Amino acid sequence: DIQMTQSPFSLSASVGDSVTITCRASQNIDSYVNWYQQKPGKAPKVLINGASSLQAGVPSRFSGSGSGTDFTLTISSLQPEDFATYHCQQSYITPHTFGGGTTVEIK
Amino acid sequence: QVQLQESGPGLVKPSQTLSLTCTVSGGSISNGGQYWSWIRQHSGKSLEWIGYAYYSGNTYSNPSLKSRVTISVDTSKNQFSLSLSSVTAADTAVYYCARHMVLTSLFDSWGQGTLVTVSS
């Protein structure tokens, strides 16, 4: 299985800050990474697919980059509604695997 | 916009079989290019892909669970189902059904999730 190692486990930030979450794959997965946002008690929601393609309706302050084994999700100018847990997921090969999640908390 | 809704018992006894159904609305389960998936989330944060099925009946499961998992599709009811046998406390989790799009290789639509507790 491809392991997705996500960091940090959690972070505290203030409204207006820029934050970066990283995800490292245990082998080359080209650009087959998706990012999801999950709020407490809710299902994950797609933000980005193919490492960098923003889903329709997702604010442009979210961006993704990377290829191969190293990927990042950046949120520029955090808004109150962005405090949530973020997951990366590889779609290169089954079994589909997810990172451990990163919780973005209010400082 | 397709919508998914999980249903099934919230409490299952150890060694028994967990059974859940996902009802799809707003789209046909028989449309090509989509797999009908089950994903679970333990009380920590991490998500675990259980498996998925195509409307034709082809299924793919996580090898870590494969021997215990059955996923089936009922096109007449626009539903798909999960059976997980011989459950233990380690199977306690929130179970989500989701649509996986072949073209984008993305889980793009999710049910709200249902908590299943394994306990005697």
XYZ file of N, CA and C in Angstrom:
681
model
N 0.835 -1.192 0.000
C 0.000 0.000 0.000
C 0.880 1.256 0.000
N 0.378 2.324 -0.591
C 1.086 3.599 -0.560
C 0.720 4.322 0.737
N 1.723 4.683 1.507
C 1.509 5.421 2.756
C 1.550 6.916 2.465
N 0.609 7.620 3.035
C 0.557 9.076 2.904
C 0.830 9.679 4.284
N 1.946 10.339 4.407
C 2.350 10.916 5.694
C 2.093 12.417 5.661
N 1.180 12.838 6.499
C 0.727 14.220 6.493
C 1.282 14.941 7.715
N 1.685 16.190 7.538
C 2.187 16.978 8.667
C 1.840 18.447 8.475
N 1.671 19.185 9.596
C 1.727 18.681 10.966
C 0.437 17.969 11.342
N 0.394 17.381 12.531
C -0.813 16.743 13.025
C -1.875 17.796 13.285
N -1.458 18.918 13.820
C -2.355 20.046 14.037
C -1.545 21.334 14.043
N -2.209 22.431 13.858
C -1.557 23.733 13.918
C -2.555 24.775 14.387
N -2.026 25.795 15.037
C -2.848 26.916 15.487
C -2.483 28.149 14.675
N -3.472 28.838 14.210
C -3.223 30.018 13.390
C -4.330 31.040 13.610
N -4.065 32.233 13.178
C -5.026 33.318 13.332
C -5.669 33.655 11.999
N -6.841 34.274 12.072
C -7.489 34.753 10.857
C -6.532 35.690 10.122
N -6.389 35.466 8.832
C -5.487 36.257 8.021
C -4.129 35.629 7.790
N -3.790 34.631 8.597
C -2.502 33.941 8.414
C -2.524 33.083 7.157
N -1.331 32.760 6.698
C -1.156 31.787 5.626
C -0.616 30.511 6.250
N -1.174 29.368 5.876
C -0.722 28.092 6.437
C -0.453 27.114 5.305
N 0.487 26.208 5.588
C 0.841 25.179 4.607
C 0.819 23.820 5.282
N 0.174 22.867 4.645
C 0.096 21.486 5.102
C 0.815 20.633 4.063
N 1.595 19.684 4.552
C 2.339 18.851 3.618
C 1.891 17.402 3.690
N 2.074 16.718 2.585
C 1.741 15.304 2.474
C 2.841 14.639 1.670
N 3.396 13.570 2.211
C 4.474 12.850 1.529
C 4.027 11.429 1.246
N 4.154 11.004 0.009
C 3.794 9.646 -0.391
C 4.997 8.723 -0.270
N 4.730 7.463 0.004
C 5.821 6.499 0.199
C 6.439 6.045 -1.120
N 5.816 6.435 -2.237
C 6.409 6.172 -3.545
C 5.881 7.225 -4.515
N 6.469 7.279 -5.695
C 6.063 8.241 -6.712
C 4.602 8.017 -7.107
N 3.784 9.059 -6.979
C 2.384 8.963 -7.377
C 2.025 10.055 -8.391
N 3.035 10.547 -9.081
C 2.801 11.559 -10.124
C 2.038 12.734 -9.492
N 0.864 13.057 -10.007
C 0.074 14.153 -9.428
C -1.275 13.655 -8.906
N -1.317 12.382 -8.560
C -2.583 11.777 -8.167
C -2.873 11.993 -6.682
N -3.019 13.248 -6.313
C -3.348 13.598 -4.931
C -4.570 14.506 -4.905
N -5.467 14.197 -3.980
C -6.643 15.023 -3.749
C -6.605 15.546 -2.321
N -7.195 16.705 -2.110
C -7.276 17.302 -0.778
C -8.746 17.518 -0.409
N -9.068 17.216 0.840
C -10.436 17.352 1.347
C -10.404 18.189 2.625
N -11.510 18.899 2.844
C -11.728 19.633 4.087
C -12.868 18.960 4.840
N -12.702 18.784 6.143
C -13.747 18.169 6.943
C -14.000 18.988 8.201
N -15.236 19.349 8.414
C -15.633 20.052 9.632
C -16.270 19.050 10.592
N -16.250 19.358 11.910
C -16.735 18.402 12.905
C -18.149 17.914 12.613
N -18.324 16.600 12.636
C -19.627 16.001 12.425
C -20.093 15.982 10.988
N -19.231 16.390 10.074
C -19.608 16.449 8.654
C -18.713 15.537 7.829
N -19.165 15.231 6.629
C -18.373 14.446 5.701
C -17.288 15.311 5.073
N -16.208 14.705 4.636
C -15.193 15.470 3.901
C -15.770 16.091 2.635
N -15.180 17.219 2.269
C -15.579 17.941 1.070
C -14.336 18.151 0.217
N -14.486 17.901 -1.078
C -13.334 18.015 -1.975
C -12.914 19.470 -2.144
N -11.611 19.707 -2.033
C -11.059 21.031 -2.319
C -10.281 21.033 -3.637
N -9.394 20.077 -3.755
C -8.425 20.058 -4.858
C -8.262 18.633 -5.358
N -8.203 18.455 -6.667
C -7.848 17.154 -7.216
C -6.679 17.289 -8.181
N -6.041 16.180 -8.449
C -4.880 16.214 -9.328
C -3.784 17.122 -8.819
N -3.633 17.197 -7.539
C -2.592 17.963 -6.838
C -2.816 19.466 -6.833
N -3.400 20.018 -7.918
C -3.458 21.483 -8.001
C -4.738 22.044 -8.609
N -5.679 21.213 -8.996
C -6.902 21.709 -9.639
C -7.974 21.995 -8.611
N -8.324 23.271 -8.509
C -9.312 23.690 -7.533
C -10.696 23.252 -7.997
N -11.459 22.666 -7.105
C -12.831 22.292 -7.435
C -13.693 23.548 -7.577
N -14.740 23.433 -8.376
C -15.658 24.554 -8.595
C -16.243 24.998 -7.258
N -16.237 26.299 -7.054
C -16.829 26.851 -5.848
C -15.877 26.973 -4.677
N -14.682 26.414 -4.790
C -13.710 26.507 -3.697
C -12.965 27.834 -3.813
N -12.869 28.583 -2.723
C -12.210 29.900 -2.796
C -10.760 29.814 -3.272
N -10.342 30.846 -3.963
C -9.001 30.857 -4.561
C -7.886 30.991 -3.535
N -8.236 31.225 -2.278
C -7.176 31.255 -1.249
C -6.617 29.849 -0.972
N -7.297 28.829 -1.459
C -6.789 27.456 -1.361
C -5.970 27.155 -2.615
N -4.812 26.565 -2.416
C -4.023 26.141 -3.560
C -3.247 24.879 -3.204
N -2.965 24.078 -4.220
C -2.214 22.850 -4.026
C -1.074 22.775 -5.022
N -0.022 22.100 -4.607
C 1.118 21.943 -5.505
C 1.835 20.643 -5.191
N 2.759 20.299 -6.075
C 3.587 19.125 -5.855
C 3.389 18.071 -6.910
N 4.337 17.161 -6.966
C 4.245 15.990 -7.826
C 5.293 14.995 -7.358
N 5.116 13.751 -7.748
C 6.065 12.734 -7.317
C 5.713 12.208 -5.946
N 6.408 12.673 -4.924
C 6.146 12.199 -3.562
C 5.779 13.312 -2.588
N 6.010 14.555 -2.932
C 5.803 15.659 -1.981
C 4.754 16.640 -2.483
N 3.791 16.904 -1.604
C 2.650 17.719 -1.971
C 2.337 18.703 -0.854
N 1.774 19.852 -1.237
C 1.391 20.845 -0.238
C 0.018 21.413 -0.537
N -0.674 21.725 0.543
C -1.918 22.486 0.485
C -1.648 23.795 1.218
N -1.900 24.903 0.565
C -1.691 26.211 1.177
C -3.012 26.956 1.257
N -3.258 27.529 2.406
C -4.413 28.406 2.585
C -3.846 29.790 2.876
N -4.042 30.697 1.954
C -3.553 32.059 2.173
C -4.685 32.859 2.831
N -4.345 33.675 3.776
C -5.328 34.518 4.450
C -6.498 33.707 5.003
N -6.215 32.916 6.043
C -7.219 32.077 6.705
C -8.462 32.865 7.065
N -9.600 32.247 6.791
C -10.887 32.818 7.168
C -11.508 31.967 8.279
N -12.456 32.525 9.037
C -13.038 31.755 10.149
C -13.605 30.407 9.715
N -14.144 30.337 8.514
C -14.746 29.081 8.053
C -13.718 28.047 7.623
N -12.436 28.408 7.619
C -11.376 27.475 7.213
C -10.860 26.623 8.354
N -11.275 26.905 9.569
C -10.805 26.107 10.699
C -11.526 24.764 10.652
N -10.739 23.720 10.391
C -11.267 22.405 10.054
C -10.108 21.424 10.019
N -10.425 20.177 9.648
C -9.392 19.161 9.434
C -9.226 18.926 7.943
N -7.994 18.807 7.509
C -7.678 18.634 6.089
C -7.017 17.271 5.878
N -7.442 16.589 4.827
C -6.933 15.254 4.503
C -6.378 15.238 3.088
N -5.239 14.579 2.914
C -4.782 14.283 1.563
C -5.148 12.828 1.245
N -5.213 12.502 -0.020
C -5.598 11.156 -0.459
C -4.912 10.875 -1.793
N -4.313 9.696 -1.910
C -3.705 9.337 -3.180
C -4.677 8.497 -3.994
N -4.753 8.811 -5.270
C -5.632 8.070 -6.170
C -4.819 7.396 -7.274
N -3.553 7.170 -7.015
C -2.660 6.583 -8.019
C -2.956 5.104 -8.230
N -3.253 4.436 -7.106
C -3.477 3.007 -7.188
C -4.312 2.570 -5.998
N -5.112 1.510 -6.182
C -5.831 0.969 -5.030
C -4.885 0.074 -4.221
N -5.082 -0.002 -2.894
C -6.139 0.666 -2.144
C -5.909 2.174 -2.026
N -6.963 2.935 -2.253
C -6.876 4.375 -2.013
C -6.492 4.597 -0.555
N -5.578 5.483 -0.306
C -5.135 5.748 1.058
C -5.121 7.239 1.336
N -5.358 7.542 2.596
C -5.452 8.920 3.059
C -4.314 9.235 4.026
N -3.979 10.500 4.121
C -3.071 10.949 5.165
C -3.793 10.937 6.504
N -3.034 11.188 7.576
C -3.609 11.124 8.908
C -4.467 12.317 9.285
N -4.476 13.342 8.439
C -5.281 14.532 8.727
C -4.499 15.601 9.465
N -4.812 16.842 9.186
C -4.232 17.997 9.881
C -5.361 18.892 10.344
N -5.407 19.145 11.640
C -6.437 20.018 12.179
C -5.909 21.438 12.286
N -6.604 22.368 11.681
C -6.246 23.784 11.750
C -7.154 24.427 12.798
N -6.535 24.909 13.857
C -7.278 25.452 14.992
C -7.053 26.949 15.106
N -7.973 27.587 15.783
C -7.872 29.034 15.982
C -6.889 29.328 17.109
N -5.950 30.221 16.841
C -4.998 30.608 17.885
C -5.678 31.606 18.821
N -27.372 17.351 -8.733
C -26.356 17.061 -7.728
C -26.741 15.752 -7.019
N -25.897 14.749 -7.137
C -26.200 13.463 -6.518
C -26.092 13.591 -5.007
N -26.972 12.910 -4.307
C -26.944 12.877 -2.847
C -26.939 11.425 -2.388
N -26.240 11.175 -1.290
C -26.123 9.822 -0.750
C -26.538 9.831 0.715
N -27.162 8.755 1.136
C -27.639 8.648 2.515
C -27.439 7.225 3.027
N -26.670 7.110 4.116
C -26.438 5.805 4.733
C -27.595 5.426 5.654
N -27.837 4.131 5.773
C -28.818 3.636 6.746
C -28.377 2.266 7.232
N -28.790 1.952 8.471
C -28.443 0.666 9.047
C -28.305 0.768 10.548
N -28.130 -0.374 11.213
C -28.025 -0.383 12.682
C -26.823 0.390 13.174
N -27.003 1.059 14.290
C -25.904 1.799 14.902
C -25.130 0.975 15.911
N -25.634 -0.200 16.234
C -24.986 -1.060 17.222
C -24.966 -2.494 16.698
N -23.784 -3.076 16.707
C -23.618 -4.451 16.237
C -22.819 -5.212 17.292
N -23.195 -6.453 17.536
C -22.471 -7.255 18.522
C -21.192 -7.841 17.923
N -20.187 -8.015 18.761
C -18.949 -8.643 18.279
C -19.226 -9.994 17.638
N -18.475 -10.285 16.602
C -18.530 -11.515 15.794
C -19.692 -11.520 14.788
N -20.603 -10.566 14.903
C -21.713 -10.515 13.961
C -21.334 -9.729 12.698
N -22.303 -9.574 11.803
C -22.067 -8.890 10.532
C -22.679 -7.502 10.545
N -21.860 -6.542 10.195
C -22.298 -5.149 10.046
C -22.893 -4.998 8.644
N -24.101 -4.435 8.576
C -24.750 -4.254 7.268
C -25.254 -2.827 7.136
N -24.827 -2.157 6.083
C -25.259 -0.795 5.812
C -25.715 -0.677 4.365
N -26.637 0.250 4.148
C -27.131 0.534 2.804
C -26.968 2.018 2.516
N -26.653 2.335 1.287
C -26.544 3.724 0.847
C -27.561 3.949 -0.273
N -28.429 4.907 -0.071
C -29.425 5.248 -1.083
C -28.958 6.477 -1.852
N -28.955 6.348 -3.161
C -28.486 7.422 -4.030
C -29.676 8.141 -4.647
N -29.690 9.447 -4.580
C -30.741 10.242 -5.221
C -30.112 11.339 -6.059
N -30.875 11.826 -7.041
C -30.369 12.892 -7.890
C -29.505 12.393 -9.021
N -29.415 11.103 -9.195
C -28.626 10.526 -10.274
C -28.773 9.018 -10.269
N -28.473 8.398 -11.397
C -28.633 6.957 -11.492
C -27.337 6.229 -11.129
N -27.473 5.213 -10.311
C -26.325 4.403 -9.915
C -25.794 3.621 -11.101
N -26.608 3.513 -12.154
C -26.229 2.738 -13.333
C -25.455 3.546 -14.371
N -25.294 4.838 -14.121
C -24.486 5.630 -15.039
C -23.040 5.176 -14.964
N -22.391 5.091 -16.087
C -20.998 4.670 -16.113
C -20.064 5.734 -15.563
N -18.823 5.336 -15.362
C -17.807 6.288 -14.952
C -17.796 6.606 -13.472
N -18.484 5.841 -12.675
C -18.516 6.100 -11.238
C -18.522 4.786 -10.464
N -17.788 4.777 -9.369
C -17.768 3.655 -8.456
C -18.466 4.070 -7.167
N -19.143 3.109 -6.568
C -19.912 3.379 -5.358
C -19.157 2.802 -4.173
N -18.768 3.695 -3.266
C -17.700 3.418 -2.309
C -18.163 3.423 -0.868
N -17.377 2.726 -0.050
C -17.510 2.806 1.401
C -16.167 3.208 1.986
N -16.216 4.152 2.899
C -15.038 4.689 3.578
C -15.395 4.817 5.052
N -14.463 4.523 5.945
C -14.765 4.678 7.363
C -13.726 5.543 8.048
N -14.129 6.068 9.200
C -13.272 6.965 9.971
C -13.392 6.601 11.437
N -12.292 6.149 12.008
C -12.263 5.828 13.423
C -12.241 7.115 14.242
N -12.306 6.987 15.541
C -12.472 8.172 16.387
C -11.292 9.128 16.310
N -10.187 8.676 15.756
C -9.110 9.580 15.422
C -9.473 10.285 14.134
N -8.495 10.767 13.396
C -8.842 11.551 12.214
C -8.791 10.774 10.910
N -8.048 9.664 10.915
C -7.711 9.075 9.624
C -8.881 8.359 8.959
N -8.963 8.511 7.635
C -9.975 7.862 6.823
C -9.403 6.580 6.227
N -10.261 5.566 6.101
C -9.841 4.275 5.555
C -10.809 3.864 4.441
N -10.286 3.652 3.257
C -11.104 3.193 2.134
C -11.397 1.718 2.327
N -12.672 1.335 2.293
C -13.078 -0.062 2.486
C -13.159 -0.775 1.136
N -13.775 -0.100 0.168
C -13.899 -0.702 -1.149
C -14.962 -0.006 -1.956
N -15.150 -0.458 -3.215
C -16.217 0.092 -4.032
C -16.698 -0.915 -5.056
N -17.837 -0.560 -5.641
C -18.467 -1.434 -6.623
C -18.912 -0.607 -7.814
N -18.853 -1.220 -8.975
C -19.388 -0.629 -10.192
C -20.806 -1.140 -10.367
N -21.615 -0.432 -11.136
C -23.015 -0.824 -11.275
C -23.155 -2.228 -11.887
N -22.125 -2.646 -12.621
C -22.159 -3.960 -13.268
C -21.980 -5.093 -12.263
N -21.519 -4.715 -11.056
C -21.291 -5.730 -10.038
C -19.825 -5.965 -9.728
N -18.935 -5.453 -10.552
C -17.501 -5.574 -10.242
C -17.186 -4.837 -8.951
N -16.398 -5.472 -8.119
C -16.055 -4.857 -6.830
C -14.555 -4.895 -6.582
N -14.089 -3.949 -5.774
C -12.682 -3.861 -5.378
C -12.659 -3.510 -3.896
N -11.875 -4.250 -3.128
C -11.861 -4.026 -1.689
C -10.442 -3.834 -1.196
N -10.332 -3.162 -0.069
C -9.040 -2.988 0.583
C -8.543 -4.366 1.041
N -7.329 -4.740 0.658
C -6.821 -6.054 1.051
C -6.822 -6.268 2.564
N -6.721 -5.172 3.321
C -6.699 -5.308 4.779
C -8.040 -5.800 5.318
N -9.091 -5.676 4.548
C -10.434 -6.067 4.977
C -11.074 -7.069 4.030
N -10.395 -7.375 2.957
C -11.025 -8.042 1.818
C -11.800 -9.303 2.180
N -11.249 -10.109 3.064
C -11.887 -11.386 3.352
C -13.202 -11.208 4.112
N -13.424 -10.022 4.672
C -14.626 -9.803 5.473
C -15.645 -8.900 4.778
N -15.271 -8.318 3.644
C -16.091 -7.281 3.014
C -16.861 -7.817 1.811
N -18.126 -7.446 1.761
C -18.928 -7.651 0.563
C -19.627 -6.344 0.233
N -19.461 -5.894 -0.998
C -20.162 -4.702 -1.471
C -21.012 -5.110 -2.662
N -22.281 -4.696 -2.620
C -23.195 -5.065 -3.702
C -24.000 -3.850 -4.148
N -24.491 -3.934 -5.362
C -25.254 -2.838 -5.965
C -26.636 -3.340 -6.356
N -27.665 -2.573 -6.023
C -29.034 -2.887 -6.432
C -29.511 -1.734 -7.326
N -29.393 -1.933 -8.621
C -29.727 -0.848 -9.548
C -31.226 -0.554 -9.552
N -32.045 -1.551 -9.227
C -33.504 -1.333 -9.249
C -33.929 -0.379 -8.132
N -33.153 -0.360 -7.063
C -33.479 0.515 -5.924
C -32.558 1.732 -5.861
N -31.592 1.794 -6.780
C -30.586 2.866 -6.755
C -29.856 2.901 -5.410
N -29.484 1.724 -4.955
C -28.808 1.574 -3.669
C -27.582 0.683 -3.819
N -26.666 0.837 -2.882
C -25.588 -0.121 -2.767
C -25.361 -0.396 -1.290
N -24.725 -1.530 -1.006
C -24.668 -2.008 0.371
C -23.282 -2.491 0.749
N -23.049 -2.487 2.053
C -21.812 -2.986 2.631
C -22.147 -4.058 3.661
N -21.452 -5.179 3.595
C -21.492 -6.173 4.668
C -20.069 -6.405 5.132
N -19.878 -6.312 6.438
C -18.566 -6.548 7.046
C -18.753 -7.613 8.116
N -18.158 -8.754 7.898
C -18.401 -9.901 8.786
C -17.418 -9.944 9.945
N -17.768 -10.735 10.928
C -16.885 -11.020 12.079
C -16.331 -9.747 12.695
N -17.200 -8.825 13.019
C -16.738 -7.524 13.516
C -16.201 -7.622 14.933
N -15.284 -6.718 15.228
C -14.731 -6.549 16.572
C -14.828 -5.069 16.943
N -14.407 -4.744 18.146
C -14.439 -3.344 18.585
C -13.633 -2.449 17.655
N -12.647 -3.014 17.002
C -11.817 -2.228 16.078
C -12.580 -1.755 14.847
N -13.756 -2.308 14.619
C -14.586 -1.882 13.485
C -15.537 -0.755 13.858
N -15.520 -0.348 15.115
C -16.314 0.818 15.524
C -15.787 2.058 14.821
N -16.661 2.741 14.108
C -16.228 3.881 13.298
C -17.454 4.588 12.722
N -17.220 5.744 12.150
C -18.229 6.388 11.302
C -18.032 5.855 9.891
N -19.099 5.343 9.304
C -19.042 4.776 7.964
C -19.701 5.750 6.985
N -18.969 6.064 5.924
C -19.470 6.941 4.871
C -19.642 6.158 3.570
N -20.711 6.462 2.846
C -20.754 6.031 1.463
C -20.390 7.250 0.605
N -19.808 6.982 -0.539
C -19.307 8.069 -1.375
C -19.272 7.614 -2.835
N -19.325 8.602 -3.715
C -19.175 8.323 -5.144
C -17.743 8.603 -5.556
N -17.145 7.656 -6.253
C -15.797 7.839 -6.795
C -15.903 7.989 -8.294
N -15.456 9.126 -8.812
C -15.531 9.385 -10.242
C -14.271 8.859 -10.924
N -14.467 8.060 -11.947
C -13.336 7.447 -12.642
C -12.479 8.504 -13.328
N -13.140 9.468 -13.973
C -12.415 10.450 -14.779
C -11.452 11.285 -13.946
N -11.883 11.709 -12.773
C -11.056 12.551 -11.916
C -10.395 11.776 -10.795
N -10.765 10.507 -10.655
C -10.241 9.661 -9.582
C -10.429 10.338 -8.222
N -11.645 10.778 -7.985
C -11.956 11.623 -6.844
C -13.231 11.136 -6.160
N -13.234 11.160 -4.811
C -14.464 10.927 -4.064
C -15.204 12.264 -3.987
N -16.129 12.493 -4.906
C -16.678 13.841 -5.050
C -17.995 14.080 -4.328
N -18.695 13.041 -3.965
C -19.953 13.198 -3.233
C -19.979 12.179 -2.111
N -20.405 12.640 -0.923
C -20.363 11.795 0.273
C -21.722 11.818 0.971
N -22.062 10.717 1.632
C -23.174 10.736 2.562
C -22.761 11.454 3.829
N -23.695 11.632 4.722
C -23.402 12.351 5.966
C -22.636 11.498 6.976
N -22.629 10.195 6.766
C -21.928 9.301 7.671
C -22.848 8.735 8.736
N -22.549 7.515 9.160
C -23.328 6.890 10.222
C -22.365 6.188 11.179
N -22.560 6.421 12.471
C -21.708 5.803 13.474
C -22.185 4.385 13.748
N -21.265 3.448 13.634
C -21.543 2.061 13.987
C -20.637 1.682 15.144
N -21.238 1.238 16.228
C -20.507 0.816 17.418
C -20.607 -0.691 17.544
N -19.461 -1.325 17.755
C -19.439 -2.769 17.969
C -19.285 -3.011 19.470
N -20.307 -3.555 20.074
C -20.297 -3.767 21.520
C -21.366 -4.799 21.883
N -21.080 -5.549 22.927
C -22.064 -6.520 23.391
C -23.047 -5.876 24.367
